[in-house]
Amino acid sequence: MKRTWMAGLGVVAGVLAAGTASAQTEFNASIWFPDTHPLTRSGYVEWVEQLEEASDGDLVANLFTGSALIPPSAHLSGLQDGIAQVTYHAGTYTPSELPEDNTLSILGLGLRDIMTAGFAVTDFYMNDPEMQERFQELGIVFAGGYATPQYHLMCSTEVASLEDLEGLKIRMPGPIHADWARSVGATPVNVPSSEMFTGLERGQLDCAANAANDLKSRSLWDVAKYVNLVPLGSYFAGWEWAFNEGFWQGLNDEQRRTLLDTISSSLVDALLDYEGSSMEALEEAPDHGVTIHEPNEAMLSSVNEFANNVAPETAIEQGTDQFGLEDPEGLIKRFEETLAKWDKLLEGVDRTDGETLKEILYDNLYAEVDASSYGMQ
């Protein structure tokens, strides 16, 4: 168990109404990635420090990482039950509870820019009426999204071409990736990212599709000596930060504003850390005996065709048939409009310039969120 803040197990030591003198508000935060993961390191470990400082010690988080407080697949139910007051959650673990989220996540196969994806997902989930209605039904308040760097193939056997994939067992993050794997003759395997190492080590997996930072943060380079940089898109299902509705509504306006402002900044830090960690791991991988292959033209064409033609059709089909959404086409159209908005806002912006990125995100999203009304329905 990893604890980052506070010695006790107290939850919500004091939550007072707006306008009154405030006692310290203590709450539980949970993310199931290890401390070495960028979404934990920048999104939670550093965030809770910034939050306490920004609130002058008013908002203090008991941070649990790994499975110390809640199992990975239970980070939605644990949030709803008040075991934690804020969590990370991978939406593909709970498709029936998050049908819109899972429908849109299919489009991640074609997303290539982590900043555009992360900003657009956050904007859409905070402002789209259909998304907000879903979160209200679940009793949670969405406060910030995320996106991963490009997923690549990390394998125990050499993969240099499409033909090399035939018959391989590949850990895939979602259904659209699994469909692509089947289309090239591979067998998709649905296991949590926390089980990639043991799966590769024991031969239960031949490859794992995930962001390259896991070569280092999860020591995959010890069991995956071959990487193919085929771009398998960005994963964004679920959220980086969502709050228990009762907890959120029990805070005062100033506390909610502080949470929103620190999350706006930490969201950019987490994305920068995620992308930077992936690049760093790839640079260091050859020193650990890893061979890196660029995808050949046939492999690139296969993925791009799937992303451009199959993924949108699959999203509409699954949104209708599997999830029972009334208008998945409308949902997808609105999401694509939000992606286009952020493509334009970020056009020509240096993706390593954290201060500029933070300013753009805050000015065009978080500054417009009313702390007195958001999540208070």
Coordinates of C-alpha atoms in Angstrom, one line a residue:
M1 CA 0.0 0.0 0.0
K2 CA 1.3 3.4 -0.9
R3 CA 0.2 6.4 1.1
T4 CA 1.2 9.9 0.0
W5 CA -0.7 12.2 2.4
M6 CA -1.8 12.0 6.0
A7 CA -1.2 9.3 8.5
G8 CA -4.7 8.4 9.4
L9 CA -7.6 7.0 7.5
G10 CA -10.0 9.8 8.1
V11 CA -12.4 10.7 5.3
V12 CA -13.8 14.2 5.0
A13 CA -12.7 15.7 8.3
G14 CA -14.7 18.8 7.8
V15 CA -16.9 20.1 4.9
L16 CA -18.6 23.3 5.7
A17 CA -21.1 25.3 3.7
A18 CA -20.1 28.2 1.4
G19 CA -19.3 31.4 3.2
T20 CA -18.4 29.9 6.6
A21 CA -15.0 29.5 8.2
S22 CA -13.6 26.3 6.9
A23 CA -12.1 23.4 8.8
Q24 CA -9.7 21.2 7.0
T25 CA -11.4 19.0 4.4
E26 CA -9.8 15.6 4.2
F27 CA -10.8 13.1 1.5
N28 CA -9.6 9.9 -0.2
A29 CA -8.2 9.9 -3.7
S30 CA -7.4 6.6 -5.6
I31 CA -5.7 5.7 -8.8
W32 CA -4.7 2.1 -9.5
F33 CA -1.5 2.8 -11.5
P34 CA 1.8 2.6 -9.7
D35 CA 3.5 5.7 -8.5
T36 CA 5.9 5.5 -11.4
H37 CA 3.1 6.0 -13.9
P38 CA 2.7 9.5 -15.3
L39 CA -1.0 9.7 -14.6
T40 CA -0.2 8.9 -11.0
R41 CA 3.0 10.9 -10.6
S42 CA 1.8 14.1 -12.3
G43 CA -2.0 13.6 -12.1
Y44 CA -2.2 12.6 -8.4
V45 CA 1.0 12.7 -6.4
E46 CA 2.0 16.2 -7.5
W47 CA -1.6 17.3 -7.8
V48 CA -2.5 16.6 -4.2
E49 CA 0.6 18.6 -3.1
Q50 CA -0.4 21.5 -5.3
L51 CA -4.0 21.3 -4.1
E52 CA -3.0 21.5 -0.4
E53 CA -0.8 24.5 -1.2
A54 CA -3.4 26.3 -3.4
S55 CA -6.0 25.8 -0.7
D56 CA -3.8 26.9 2.2
G57 CA -4.1 23.5 3.7
D58 CA -7.9 23.5 3.5
L59 CA -8.1 20.6 1.0
V60 CA -6.0 17.5 1.9
A61 CA -6.1 14.2 0.1
N62 CA -5.3 10.8 1.4
L63 CA -3.8 9.3 -1.8
F64 CA -3.9 5.6 -2.4
T65 CA -2.1 4.1 -5.5
G66 CA -2.1 0.7 -7.0
S67 CA -4.9 -1.5 -5.5
A68 CA -4.3 -0.3 -1.9
L69 CA -7.9 1.0 -1.5
I70 CA -9.9 -0.1 -4.5
P71 CA -9.3 -2.8 -7.2
P72 CA -8.7 -1.4 -10.7
S73 CA -12.1 -2.4 -12.1
A74 CA -14.0 -1.0 -9.1
H75 CA -12.9 2.7 -9.4
L76 CA -16.4 3.7 -10.5
S77 CA -18.3 1.8 -7.9
G78 CA -15.8 2.7 -5.2
L79 CA -16.4 6.4 -6.1
Q80 CA -20.1 6.0 -6.0
D81 CA -20.0 4.3 -2.7
G82 CA -17.8 7.0 -1.2
I83 CA -14.8 4.7 -0.5
A84 CA -12.9 7.4 -2.3
Q85 CA -14.1 10.9 -3.1
V86 CA -12.0 11.2 -6.3
T87 CA -10.7 8.5 -8.6
Y88 CA -9.2 7.7 -11.9
H89 CA -11.2 5.2 -13.9
A90 CA -10.7 3.3 -17.1
G91 CA -14.1 3.4 -18.8
T92 CA -13.8 0.2 -20.7
Y93 CA -14.0 -1.7 -17.4
T94 CA -17.6 -0.6 -17.1
P95 CA -19.2 -0.4 -20.6
S96 CA -22.8 -0.8 -19.4
E97 CA -22.5 2.1 -17.0
L98 CA -20.6 4.3 -19.5
P99 CA -22.1 3.6 -22.9
E100 CA -21.4 7.0 -24.4
D101 CA -17.8 6.9 -23.2
N102 CA -17.3 3.4 -24.6
T103 CA -18.8 4.3 -27.9
L104 CA -16.5 7.3 -28.3
S105 CA -13.5 5.5 -27.1
I106 CA -13.6 3.4 -30.3
L107 CA -12.6 6.5 -32.2
G108 CA -9.4 6.7 -30.2
L109 CA -7.7 4.3 -32.7
G110 CA -7.5 7.2 -35.1
L111 CA -6.3 9.9 -32.7
R112 CA -2.6 10.9 -33.1
D113 CA -2.1 14.0 -30.9
I114 CA -2.3 13.5 -27.1
M115 CA -3.0 17.2 -26.4
T116 CA -5.9 17.6 -28.8
A117 CA -7.3 14.3 -27.6
G118 CA -7.0 15.0 -23.9
F119 CA -8.3 18.6 -24.1
A120 CA -11.2 17.7 -26.4
V121 CA -12.3 14.7 -24.3
T122 CA -12.3 16.9 -21.2
D123 CA -14.2 19.7 -22.9
F124 CA -16.8 17.3 -24.4
Y125 CA -17.4 15.4 -21.2
M126 CA -17.8 18.6 -19.1
N127 CA -20.1 20.4 -21.6
D128 CA -22.1 17.9 -23.7
P129 CA -25.6 17.5 -22.2
E130 CA -25.8 13.8 -23.0
M131 CA -22.5 13.1 -21.2
Q132 CA -23.5 15.3 -18.2
E133 CA -26.8 13.5 -17.9
R134 CA -25.0 10.2 -17.7
F135 CA -22.7 11.4 -15.0
Q136 CA -25.6 12.7 -13.0
E137 CA -27.3 9.4 -13.3
L138 CA -24.2 7.7 -11.9
G139 CA -23.9 10.2 -9.0
I140 CA -20.5 11.5 -10.0
V141 CA -19.0 14.8 -11.2
F142 CA -16.5 14.6 -14.1
A143 CA -13.7 17.1 -13.5
G144 CA -10.9 16.2 -16.0
G145 CA -10.0 13.7 -18.7
Y146 CA -6.8 12.3 -20.1
A147 CA -5.4 10.7 -23.2
T148 CA -2.5 8.3 -23.7
P149 CA 0.4 8.7 -26.1
Q150 CA 0.2 6.4 -29.1
Y151 CA -0.2 2.7 -28.2
H152 CA 2.5 0.5 -29.8
L153 CA 3.2 -3.2 -29.9
M154 CA 5.6 -4.5 -27.2
C155 CA 6.4 -8.1 -28.0
S156 CA 8.4 -11.1 -26.8
T157 CA 8.9 -12.1 -30.4
E158 CA 10.0 -10.0 -33.4
V159 CA 7.2 -8.2 -35.2
A160 CA 8.4 -6.4 -38.3
S161 CA 5.4 -6.9 -40.7
L162 CA 1.8 -7.8 -40.8
E163 CA 2.6 -11.4 -41.5
D164 CA 4.5 -11.6 -38.2
L165 CA 1.3 -10.9 -36.3
E166 CA -0.5 -14.0 -37.6
G167 CA -1.3 -16.3 -34.7
L168 CA 0.1 -14.1 -32.0
K169 CA -1.7 -13.5 -28.7
I170 CA -1.9 -9.7 -28.2
R171 CA -3.2 -7.8 -25.2
M172 CA -5.5 -5.2 -26.6
P173 CA -7.1 -2.3 -24.7
G174 CA -10.5 -2.2 -26.3
P175 CA -12.9 -3.8 -28.8
I176 CA -11.8 -1.8 -31.9
H177 CA -8.2 -2.8 -31.3
A178 CA -9.3 -6.4 -30.8
D179 CA -11.2 -6.2 -34.2
W180 CA -8.0 -4.9 -35.9
A181 CA -6.0 -7.7 -34.4
R182 CA -8.4 -10.3 -35.7
S183 CA -8.3 -8.7 -39.1
V184 CA -4.6 -9.4 -39.4
G185 CA -4.8 -13.0 -38.0
A186 CA -3.8 -12.3 -34.4
T187 CA -5.7 -13.3 -31.3
P188 CA -6.8 -10.5 -29.0
V189 CA -6.6 -11.1 -25.3
N190 CA -8.5 -9.0 -22.8
V191 CA -6.4 -8.5 -19.6
P192 CA -5.8 -5.4 -17.5
S193 CA -2.6 -3.5 -18.2
S194 CA -1.4 -4.5 -14.7
E195 CA -1.1 -8.1 -16.0
M196 CA 0.9 -7.4 -19.1
F197 CA 4.3 -8.3 -17.5
T198 CA 3.2 -11.6 -16.1
G199 CA 1.4 -12.5 -19.3
L200 CA 4.5 -11.8 -21.4
E201 CA 6.8 -13.5 -19.0
R202 CA 4.7 -16.7 -18.8
G203 CA 4.0 -16.9 -22.6
Q204 CA 0.3 -16.2 -22.1
L205 CA 0.8 -13.1 -24.3
D206 CA 3.1 -12.6 -27.3
C207 CA 2.6 -8.8 -27.4
A208 CA 0.9 -6.1 -25.4
A209 CA -0.5 -2.9 -27.0
N210 CA 0.1 0.0 -24.6
A211 CA 2.0 3.3 -24.3
A212 CA 5.7 2.9 -24.5
N213 CA 6.3 4.4 -21.0
D214 CA 5.4 1.0 -19.6
L215 CA 8.6 -0.4 -21.0
K216 CA 10.2 1.5 -18.1
S217 CA 7.5 2.1 -15.5
R218 CA 6.4 -1.5 -15.5
S219 CA 9.8 -3.0 -16.6
L220 CA 8.2 -4.5 -19.7
W221 CA 11.6 -4.3 -21.5
D222 CA 12.6 -7.2 -19.3
V223 CA 10.1 -9.5 -21.1
A224 CA 9.3 -7.6 -24.3
K225 CA 12.5 -7.4 -26.4
Y226 CA 10.8 -6.1 -29.6
V227 CA 8.7 -3.0 -30.2
N228 CA 6.9 -2.1 -33.3
L229 CA 5.9 1.6 -33.5
V230 CA 2.7 1.0 -35.4
P231 CA 0.4 3.8 -34.2
L232 CA -2.6 2.2 -32.5
G233 CA -4.2 5.4 -31.4
S234 CA -4.8 7.1 -28.0
Y235 CA -6.8 5.5 -25.2
F236 CA -9.0 8.0 -23.2
A237 CA -12.0 6.0 -21.8
G238 CA -13.2 7.1 -18.4
W239 CA -11.6 10.0 -16.6
E240 CA -8.5 11.1 -14.8
W241 CA -10.5 12.9 -12.1
A242 CA -14.2 12.5 -11.1
F243 CA -15.7 13.2 -7.8
N244 CA -18.4 11.6 -5.7
E245 CA -21.4 13.8 -6.2
G246 CA -22.3 14.2 -2.5
F247 CA -18.8 15.1 -1.6
W248 CA -18.6 17.7 -4.4
Q249 CA -21.9 19.3 -3.6
G250 CA -20.9 19.5 0.1
L251 CA -17.9 21.7 -0.7
N252 CA -18.1 25.5 -0.9
D253 CA -17.7 27.5 -4.1
E254 CA -14.1 28.4 -3.3
Q255 CA -13.1 24.8 -2.7
R256 CA -14.7 23.7 -6.0
R257 CA -12.9 26.5 -7.8
T258 CA -9.6 25.5 -6.3
L259 CA -10.1 21.9 -7.4
L260 CA -11.0 22.9 -10.9
D261 CA -8.1 25.3 -11.2
T262 CA -5.5 22.8 -9.9
I263 CA -6.9 20.0 -12.1
S264 CA -6.7 22.3 -15.2
S265 CA -3.0 22.7 -14.6
S266 CA -2.3 19.1 -13.6
L267 CA -4.1 17.8 -16.6
V268 CA -1.5 19.4 -18.8
D269 CA 1.3 18.2 -16.6
A270 CA 0.1 14.7 -16.8
L271 CA -0.2 14.7 -20.6
L272 CA 3.3 16.2 -20.9
D273 CA 4.7 13.7 -18.4
Y274 CA 3.0 10.8 -20.2
E275 CA 4.3 11.8 -23.7
G276 CA 7.7 12.6 -22.3
S277 CA 7.9 9.3 -20.4
S278 CA 7.0 7.3 -23.5
M279 CA 9.7 9.0 -25.6
E280 CA 12.2 8.6 -22.8
A281 CA 11.5 4.9 -22.5
L282 CA 11.9 4.4 -26.2
E283 CA 15.2 6.2 -26.2
E284 CA 16.5 4.0 -23.3
A285 CA 15.0 0.7 -24.6
P286 CA 17.9 -0.3 -26.8
D287 CA 20.2 -0.2 -23.7
H288 CA 18.0 -2.9 -22.3
G289 CA 18.3 -5.1 -25.3
V290 CA 15.1 -4.0 -27.1
T291 CA 14.9 -3.9 -30.9
I292 CA 12.6 -1.2 -32.2
H293 CA 10.9 -1.5 -35.6
E294 CA 9.2 1.3 -37.5
P295 CA 5.9 0.0 -39.0
N296 CA 6.1 -0.8 -42.7
E297 CA 3.7 0.6 -45.2
A298 CA 1.4 -2.4 -45.2
M299 CA 1.0 -2.2 -41.4
L300 CA 0.4 1.5 -41.4
S301 CA -2.2 1.2 -44.2
S302 CA -4.0 -1.6 -42.3
V303 CA -4.3 0.5 -39.1
N304 CA -5.2 3.7 -40.8
E305 CA -7.9 2.1 -42.9
F306 CA -9.4 0.6 -39.8
A307 CA -9.3 3.9 -38.0
N308 CA -10.8 5.9 -40.8
N309 CA -13.4 3.5 -42.1
V310 CA -14.1 0.7 -39.7
A311 CA -13.9 2.5 -36.3
P312 CA -16.7 5.1 -37.0
E313 CA -19.0 2.4 -38.4
T314 CA -18.2 0.2 -35.4
A315 CA -18.9 3.0 -33.0
I316 CA -22.3 3.7 -34.5
E317 CA -23.1 0.0 -34.6
Q318 CA -22.1 -0.7 -31.0
G319 CA -23.6 2.5 -29.7
T320 CA -26.9 1.3 -31.2
D321 CA -26.9 -2.5 -30.8
Q322 CA -24.8 -3.1 -27.8
F323 CA -25.4 0.1 -25.7
G324 CA -28.9 1.1 -26.8
L325 CA -28.0 4.7 -27.5
E326 CA -30.8 6.7 -29.2
D327 CA -28.4 8.7 -31.4
P328 CA -24.8 7.5 -31.5
E329 CA -24.3 9.3 -34.8
G330 CA -25.2 12.6 -33.2
L331 CA -22.9 11.8 -30.2
I332 CA -20.0 11.1 -32.6
K333 CA -20.6 14.1 -34.7
R334 CA -20.6 16.4 -31.7
F335 CA -17.4 14.8 -30.4
E336 CA -15.7 15.2 -33.7
E337 CA -16.7 18.9 -33.7
T338 CA -15.1 19.3 -30.4
L339 CA -11.9 17.6 -31.7
A340 CA -11.9 20.1 -34.6
K341 CA -12.3 23.0 -32.2
W342 CA -9.2 21.9 -30.3
D343 CA -7.3 21.1 -33.4
K344 CA -7.7 24.8 -34.4
L345 CA -7.0 26.1 -30.9
L346 CA -3.7 24.2 -30.7
E347 CA -2.7 24.8 -34.3
G348 CA 1.0 25.7 -34.4
V349 CA 1.4 25.4 -30.6
D350 CA 4.6 23.8 -29.3
R351 CA 3.4 20.6 -27.6
T352 CA 6.2 20.9 -25.1
D353 CA 5.4 24.4 -24.0
G354 CA 3.5 23.7 -20.8
E355 CA 2.7 27.2 -19.8
T356 CA 1.1 28.1 -23.1
L357 CA -0.8 24.8 -23.2
K358 CA -2.1 25.5 -19.6
E359 CA -3.2 29.0 -20.6
I360 CA -5.1 27.7 -23.7
L361 CA -6.8 25.0 -21.7
Y362 CA -7.8 27.3 -18.8
D363 CA -8.9 30.2 -21.0
N364 CA -11.0 28.1 -23.3
L365 CA -12.5 25.6 -20.9
Y366 CA -11.9 25.7 -17.1
A367 CA -12.3 29.5 -16.7
E368 CA -15.8 29.1 -18.2
V369 CA -16.9 26.5 -15.7
D370 CA -19.1 28.0 -13.0
A371 CA -18.0 26.5 -9.7
S372 CA -21.2 27.5 -8.0
S373 CA -23.4 25.5 -10.5
Y374 CA -21.3 22.8 -12.2
G375 CA -22.1 19.4 -10.8
M376 CA -24.8 20.8 -8.5
Q377 CA -27.9 19.6 -10.3

